[in-house]
Coordinates of C-alpha atoms (C1' of nucleotides) in Angstrom, one line a residue:
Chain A
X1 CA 0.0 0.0 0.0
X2 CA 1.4 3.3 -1.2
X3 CA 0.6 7.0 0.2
X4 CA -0.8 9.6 -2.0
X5 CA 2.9 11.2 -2.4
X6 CA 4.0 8.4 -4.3
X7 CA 0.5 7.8 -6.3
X8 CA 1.1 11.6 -7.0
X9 CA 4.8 10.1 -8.1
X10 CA 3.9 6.7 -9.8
X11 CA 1.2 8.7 -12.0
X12 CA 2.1 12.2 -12.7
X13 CA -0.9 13.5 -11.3
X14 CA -1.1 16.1 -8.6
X15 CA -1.7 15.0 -5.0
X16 CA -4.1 17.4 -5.2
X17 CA -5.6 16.8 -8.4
X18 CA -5.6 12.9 -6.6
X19 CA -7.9 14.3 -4.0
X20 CA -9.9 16.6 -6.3
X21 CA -10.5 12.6 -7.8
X22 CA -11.9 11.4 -5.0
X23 CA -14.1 14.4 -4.0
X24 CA -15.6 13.8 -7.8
X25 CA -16.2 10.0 -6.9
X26 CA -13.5 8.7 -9.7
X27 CA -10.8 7.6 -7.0
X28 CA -11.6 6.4 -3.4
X29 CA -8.5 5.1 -0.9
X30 CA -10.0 2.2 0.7
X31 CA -8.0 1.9 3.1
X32 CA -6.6 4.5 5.6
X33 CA -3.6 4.5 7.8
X34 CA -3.4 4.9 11.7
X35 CA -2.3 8.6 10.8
X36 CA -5.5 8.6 8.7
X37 CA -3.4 9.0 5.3
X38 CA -5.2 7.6 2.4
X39 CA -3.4 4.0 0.8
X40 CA -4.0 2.9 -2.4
X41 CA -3.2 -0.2 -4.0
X42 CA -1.8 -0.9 -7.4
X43 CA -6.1 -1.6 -9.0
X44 CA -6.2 2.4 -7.8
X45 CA -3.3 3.0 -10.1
X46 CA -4.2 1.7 -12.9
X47 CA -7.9 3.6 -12.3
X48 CA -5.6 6.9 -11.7
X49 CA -3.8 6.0 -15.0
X50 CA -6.9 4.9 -16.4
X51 CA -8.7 8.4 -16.0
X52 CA -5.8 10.3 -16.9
X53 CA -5.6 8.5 -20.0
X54 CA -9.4 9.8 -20.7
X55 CA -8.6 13.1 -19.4
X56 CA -5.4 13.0 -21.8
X57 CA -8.4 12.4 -24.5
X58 CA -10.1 15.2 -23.4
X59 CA -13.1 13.7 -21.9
X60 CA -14.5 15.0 -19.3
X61 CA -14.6 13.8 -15.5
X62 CA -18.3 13.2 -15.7
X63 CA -17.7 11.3 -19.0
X64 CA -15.0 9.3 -17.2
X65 CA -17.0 8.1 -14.8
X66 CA -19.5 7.5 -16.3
X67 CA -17.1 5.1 -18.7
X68 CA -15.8 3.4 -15.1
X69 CA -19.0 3.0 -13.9
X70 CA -19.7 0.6 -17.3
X71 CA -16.4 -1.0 -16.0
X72 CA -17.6 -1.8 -12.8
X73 CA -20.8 -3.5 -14.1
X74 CA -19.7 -5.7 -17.3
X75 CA -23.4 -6.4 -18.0
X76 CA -23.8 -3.4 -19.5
X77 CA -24.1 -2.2 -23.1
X78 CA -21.1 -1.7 -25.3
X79 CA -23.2 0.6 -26.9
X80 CA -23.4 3.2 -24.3
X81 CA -19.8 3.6 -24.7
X82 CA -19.7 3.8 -28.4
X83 CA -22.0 7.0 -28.3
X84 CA -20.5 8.6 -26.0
X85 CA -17.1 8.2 -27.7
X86 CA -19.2 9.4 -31.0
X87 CA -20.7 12.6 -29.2
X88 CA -17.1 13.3 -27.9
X89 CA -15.3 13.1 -31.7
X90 CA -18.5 15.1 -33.1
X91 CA -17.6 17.7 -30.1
X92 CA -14.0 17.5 -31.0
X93 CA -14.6 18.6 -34.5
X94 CA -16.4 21.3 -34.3
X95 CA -14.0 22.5 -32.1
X96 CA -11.6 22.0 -34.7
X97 CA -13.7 23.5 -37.6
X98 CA -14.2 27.2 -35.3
X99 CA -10.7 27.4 -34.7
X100 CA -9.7 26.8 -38.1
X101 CA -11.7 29.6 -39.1
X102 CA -10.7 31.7 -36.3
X103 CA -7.1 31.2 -37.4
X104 CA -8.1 32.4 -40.7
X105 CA -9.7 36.1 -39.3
X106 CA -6.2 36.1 -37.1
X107 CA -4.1 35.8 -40.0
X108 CA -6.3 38.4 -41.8
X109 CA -6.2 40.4 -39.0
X110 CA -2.4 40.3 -38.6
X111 CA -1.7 41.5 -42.3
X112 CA -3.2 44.9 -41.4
X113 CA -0.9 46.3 -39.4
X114 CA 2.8 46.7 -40.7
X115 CA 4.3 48.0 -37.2
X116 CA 6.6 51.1 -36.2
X117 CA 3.5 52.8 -36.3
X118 CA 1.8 54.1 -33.2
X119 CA -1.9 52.8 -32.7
X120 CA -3.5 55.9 -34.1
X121 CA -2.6 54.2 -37.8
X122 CA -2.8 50.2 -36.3
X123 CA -4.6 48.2 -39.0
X124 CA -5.4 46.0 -36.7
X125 CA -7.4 48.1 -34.2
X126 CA -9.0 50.0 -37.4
X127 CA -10.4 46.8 -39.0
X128 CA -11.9 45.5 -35.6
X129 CA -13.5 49.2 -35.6
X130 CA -14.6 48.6 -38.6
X131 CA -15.8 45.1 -38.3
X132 CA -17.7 46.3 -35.4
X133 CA -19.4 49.5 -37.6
X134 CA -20.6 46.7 -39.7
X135 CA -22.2 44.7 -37.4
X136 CA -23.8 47.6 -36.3
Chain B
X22 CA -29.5 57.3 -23.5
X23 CA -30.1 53.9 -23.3
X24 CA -31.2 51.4 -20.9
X25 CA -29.0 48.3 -20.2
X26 CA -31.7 45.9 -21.3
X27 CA -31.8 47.8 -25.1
X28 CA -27.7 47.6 -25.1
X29 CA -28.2 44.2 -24.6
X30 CA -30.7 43.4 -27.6
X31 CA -28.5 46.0 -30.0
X32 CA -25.4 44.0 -29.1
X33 CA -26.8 40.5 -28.8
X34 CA -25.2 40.4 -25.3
X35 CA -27.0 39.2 -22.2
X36 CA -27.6 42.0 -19.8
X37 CA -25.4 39.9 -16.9
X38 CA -22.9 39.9 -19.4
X39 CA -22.7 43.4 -20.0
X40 CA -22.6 44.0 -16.1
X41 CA -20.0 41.6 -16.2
X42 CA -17.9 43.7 -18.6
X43 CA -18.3 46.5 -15.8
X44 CA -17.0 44.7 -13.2
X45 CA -14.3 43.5 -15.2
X46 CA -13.2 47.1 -16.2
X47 CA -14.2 46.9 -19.8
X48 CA -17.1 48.8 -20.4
X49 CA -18.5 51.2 -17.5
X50 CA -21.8 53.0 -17.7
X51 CA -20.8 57.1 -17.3
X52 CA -23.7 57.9 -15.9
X53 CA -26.6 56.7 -14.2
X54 CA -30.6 57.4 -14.2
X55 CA -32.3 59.3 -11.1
X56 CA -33.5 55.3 -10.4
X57 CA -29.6 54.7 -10.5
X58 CA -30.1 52.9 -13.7
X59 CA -27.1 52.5 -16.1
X60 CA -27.1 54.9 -19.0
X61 CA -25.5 54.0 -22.3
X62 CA -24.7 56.1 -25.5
X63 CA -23.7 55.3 -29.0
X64 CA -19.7 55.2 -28.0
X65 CA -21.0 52.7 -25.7
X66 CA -22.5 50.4 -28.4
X67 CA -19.7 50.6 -30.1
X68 CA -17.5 50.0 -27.7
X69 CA -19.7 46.6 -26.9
X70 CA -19.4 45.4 -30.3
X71 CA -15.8 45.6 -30.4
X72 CA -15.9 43.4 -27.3
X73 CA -17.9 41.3 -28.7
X74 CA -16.3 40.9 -31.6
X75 CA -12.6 40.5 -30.3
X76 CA -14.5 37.5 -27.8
X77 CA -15.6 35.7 -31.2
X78 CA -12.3 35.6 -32.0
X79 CA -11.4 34.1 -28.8
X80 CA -9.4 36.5 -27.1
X81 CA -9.4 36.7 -23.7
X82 CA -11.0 39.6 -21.5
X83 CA -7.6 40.3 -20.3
X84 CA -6.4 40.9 -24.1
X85 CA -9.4 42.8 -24.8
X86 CA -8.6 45.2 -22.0
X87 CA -5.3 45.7 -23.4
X88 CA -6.6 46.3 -26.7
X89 CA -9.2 48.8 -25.3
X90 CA -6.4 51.0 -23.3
X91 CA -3.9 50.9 -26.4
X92 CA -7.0 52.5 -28.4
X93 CA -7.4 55.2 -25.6
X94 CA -3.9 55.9 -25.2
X95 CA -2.8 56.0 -29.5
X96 CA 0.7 56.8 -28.7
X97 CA 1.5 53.9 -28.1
X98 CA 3.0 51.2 -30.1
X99 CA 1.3 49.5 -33.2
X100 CA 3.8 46.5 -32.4
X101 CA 2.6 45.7 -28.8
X102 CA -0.6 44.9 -30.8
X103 CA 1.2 42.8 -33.3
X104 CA 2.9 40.4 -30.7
X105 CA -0.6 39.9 -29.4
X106 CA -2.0 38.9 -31.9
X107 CA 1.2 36.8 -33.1
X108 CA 1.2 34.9 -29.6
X109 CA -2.8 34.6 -30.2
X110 CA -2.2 32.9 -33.4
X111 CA 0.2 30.8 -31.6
X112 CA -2.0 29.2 -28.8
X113 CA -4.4 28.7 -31.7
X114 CA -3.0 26.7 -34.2
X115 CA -1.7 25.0 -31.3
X116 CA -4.9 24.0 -29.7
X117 CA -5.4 22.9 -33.1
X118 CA -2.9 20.7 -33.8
X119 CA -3.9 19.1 -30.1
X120 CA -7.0 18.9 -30.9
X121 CA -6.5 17.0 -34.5
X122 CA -4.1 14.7 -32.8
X123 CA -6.9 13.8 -30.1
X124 CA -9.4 13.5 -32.9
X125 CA -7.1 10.6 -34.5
X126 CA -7.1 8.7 -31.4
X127 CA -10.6 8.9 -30.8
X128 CA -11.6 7.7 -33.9
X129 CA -8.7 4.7 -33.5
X130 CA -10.8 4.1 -30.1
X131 CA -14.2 4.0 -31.6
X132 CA -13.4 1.4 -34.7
X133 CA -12.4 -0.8 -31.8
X134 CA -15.8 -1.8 -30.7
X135 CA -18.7 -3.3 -33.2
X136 CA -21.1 -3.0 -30.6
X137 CA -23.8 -5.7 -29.4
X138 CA -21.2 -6.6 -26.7
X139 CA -21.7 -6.4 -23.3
X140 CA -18.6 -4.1 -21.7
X141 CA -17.0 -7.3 -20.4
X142 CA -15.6 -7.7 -24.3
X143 CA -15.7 -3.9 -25.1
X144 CA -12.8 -3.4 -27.4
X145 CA -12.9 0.7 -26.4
X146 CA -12.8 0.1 -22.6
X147 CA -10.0 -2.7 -23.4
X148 CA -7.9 -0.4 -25.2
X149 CA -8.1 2.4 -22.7
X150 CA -7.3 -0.1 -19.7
X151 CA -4.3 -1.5 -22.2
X152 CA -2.9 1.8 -22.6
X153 CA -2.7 2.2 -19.0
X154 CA -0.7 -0.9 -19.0
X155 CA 1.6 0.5 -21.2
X156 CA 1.9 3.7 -19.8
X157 CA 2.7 2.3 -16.5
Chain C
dT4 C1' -54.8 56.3 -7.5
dA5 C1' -53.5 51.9 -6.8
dT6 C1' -51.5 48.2 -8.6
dT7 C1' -49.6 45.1 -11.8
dG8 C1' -45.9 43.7 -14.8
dA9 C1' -41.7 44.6 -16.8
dC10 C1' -37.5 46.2 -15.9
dT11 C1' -33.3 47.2 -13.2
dC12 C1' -30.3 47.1 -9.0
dT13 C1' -26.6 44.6 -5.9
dA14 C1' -24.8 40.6 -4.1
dT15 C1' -23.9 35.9 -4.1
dA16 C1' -23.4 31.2 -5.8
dG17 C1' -22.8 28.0 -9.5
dT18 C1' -20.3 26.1 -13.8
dA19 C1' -15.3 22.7 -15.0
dA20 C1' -11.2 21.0 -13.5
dC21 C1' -8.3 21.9 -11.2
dT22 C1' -4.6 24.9 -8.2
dA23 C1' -3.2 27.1 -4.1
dC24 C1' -3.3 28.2 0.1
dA25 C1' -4.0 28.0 5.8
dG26 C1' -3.7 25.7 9.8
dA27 C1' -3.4 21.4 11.9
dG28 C1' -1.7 16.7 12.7
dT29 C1' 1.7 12.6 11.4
dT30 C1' 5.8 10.4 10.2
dT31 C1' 10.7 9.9 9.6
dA32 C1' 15.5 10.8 10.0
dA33 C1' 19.2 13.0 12.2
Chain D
dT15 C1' 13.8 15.3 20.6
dT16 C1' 13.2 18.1 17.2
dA17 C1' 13.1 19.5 12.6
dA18 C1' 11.8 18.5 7.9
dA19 C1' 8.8 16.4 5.0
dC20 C1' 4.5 14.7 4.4
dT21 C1' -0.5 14.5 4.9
dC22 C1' -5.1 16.0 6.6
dT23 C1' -9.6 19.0 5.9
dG24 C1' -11.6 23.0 4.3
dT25 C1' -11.8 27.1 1.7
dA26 C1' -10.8 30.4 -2.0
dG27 C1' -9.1 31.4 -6.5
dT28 C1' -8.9 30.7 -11.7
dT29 C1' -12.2 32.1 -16.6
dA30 C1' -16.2 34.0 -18.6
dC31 C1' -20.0 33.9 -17.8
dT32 C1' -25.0 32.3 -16.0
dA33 C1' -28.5 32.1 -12.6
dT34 C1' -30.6 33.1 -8.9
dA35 C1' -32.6 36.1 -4.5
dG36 C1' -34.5 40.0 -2.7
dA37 C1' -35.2 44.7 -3.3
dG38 C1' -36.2 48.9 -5.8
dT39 C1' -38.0 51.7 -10.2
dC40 C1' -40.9 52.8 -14.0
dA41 C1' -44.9 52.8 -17.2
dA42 C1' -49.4 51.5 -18.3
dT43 C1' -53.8 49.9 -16.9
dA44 C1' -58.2 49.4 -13.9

DNA sequence: TATTGACTCTATAGTAACTACAGAGTTTAA
DNA sequence: TTAAACTCTGTAGTTACTATAGAGTCAATA
């Protein structure tokens, strides 16, 4: 049995980030010492590693548990698990898409100014004035 | 004079949000009704919309605020803009490439499980649990 | 004129996923 | 034994809002 120091260690997670885990009910220690410091065994490990595997995939901790729970009860659908991982990808590229264009208008936006002047003659100030006439 | 609630259908901001600007040092009210009401004028609007518009392209209240005082202040430097914009590009097309990376592996993750199955033989939940293996 | 409804005010709490303390107790090594 | 290093709980801060509560203001209607 391991303290959370060396969980924090073994993972590359936080200690806090550990507890912040368990407050979200992805993590529990089962087991606590005389001290009352929390011990976890090497099945909480690979849970930690497990989660931050999702979290590396960008879903989020409600997702994640969601997913565990499924793992805890093998009965279930592999279905459910499927659309969520659909939903997430659909999520993902739109994301994608709206910064793509938003890298575009940066770009643009970058173009208009040729610098060594002062703001008074900025290109990039006067087309965001002007976008915003527009709008208007 | 305006009302907050009309600034907030001319601008297509919610009325929270444009109190939110206030608090936040972006946009301040110069005078108020004898009901201590906000009052707006047209300087106002269009000082909303270039909020709003520098928000759709995803910079940050902070930046905006810069952007704001370099407009008051036109003396100063057309580069300072410049690098911010620069560095915003940056973040961007990183968050991009991130994103497009994660996108890969999701998609990796989904062809993994035909579905039908209970979890027990869910190839997605396998390979996230295998990768923690690895990892580890 | 009284009152209803729509509007506005301030202040506070909630969102997501942490991070960063404070103040206390525990363990380990010198 | 005492100091350093670790852990505990609980709370507040981060970002850009959103969503209340409880009170006050204003315009139009009965």
């Amino acid at each position: 049995m391991i303290k959370i120091g060396e969980l924090a260690k073994i993972s590359g997670c936080s200690v806090e980030t550990i507890r912040h885990y368990e407050k979200e009910q992805l993590l529990a220690a089962k087991l606590r010492s005389d001290g009352n410091f929390r011990l976890y065994d090497h099945a909480d490990i690979e849970r930690l590693l497990f989660i931050k595997h999702c979290r590396s995939l960008d879903l989020s901790l409600a997702e994640i548990r969601q997913l565990l729970s499924l793992n805890d009860s093998p009965m279930s659908q592999c279905d459910d698990v499927n659309q969520m991982i659909e939903q997430h990808i659909e999520q993902v590229e739109r994301r994608i898409a709206d910064l793509t264009q938003l890298n575009k208008q940066l770009k643009a936006l970058r173009l208009s100014c040729n610098s060594k002047r002062t703001v008074e003659h900025c290109g990039i100030l006067k087309q965001l004035n002007e976008a915003v006439s527009q709008t208007n």
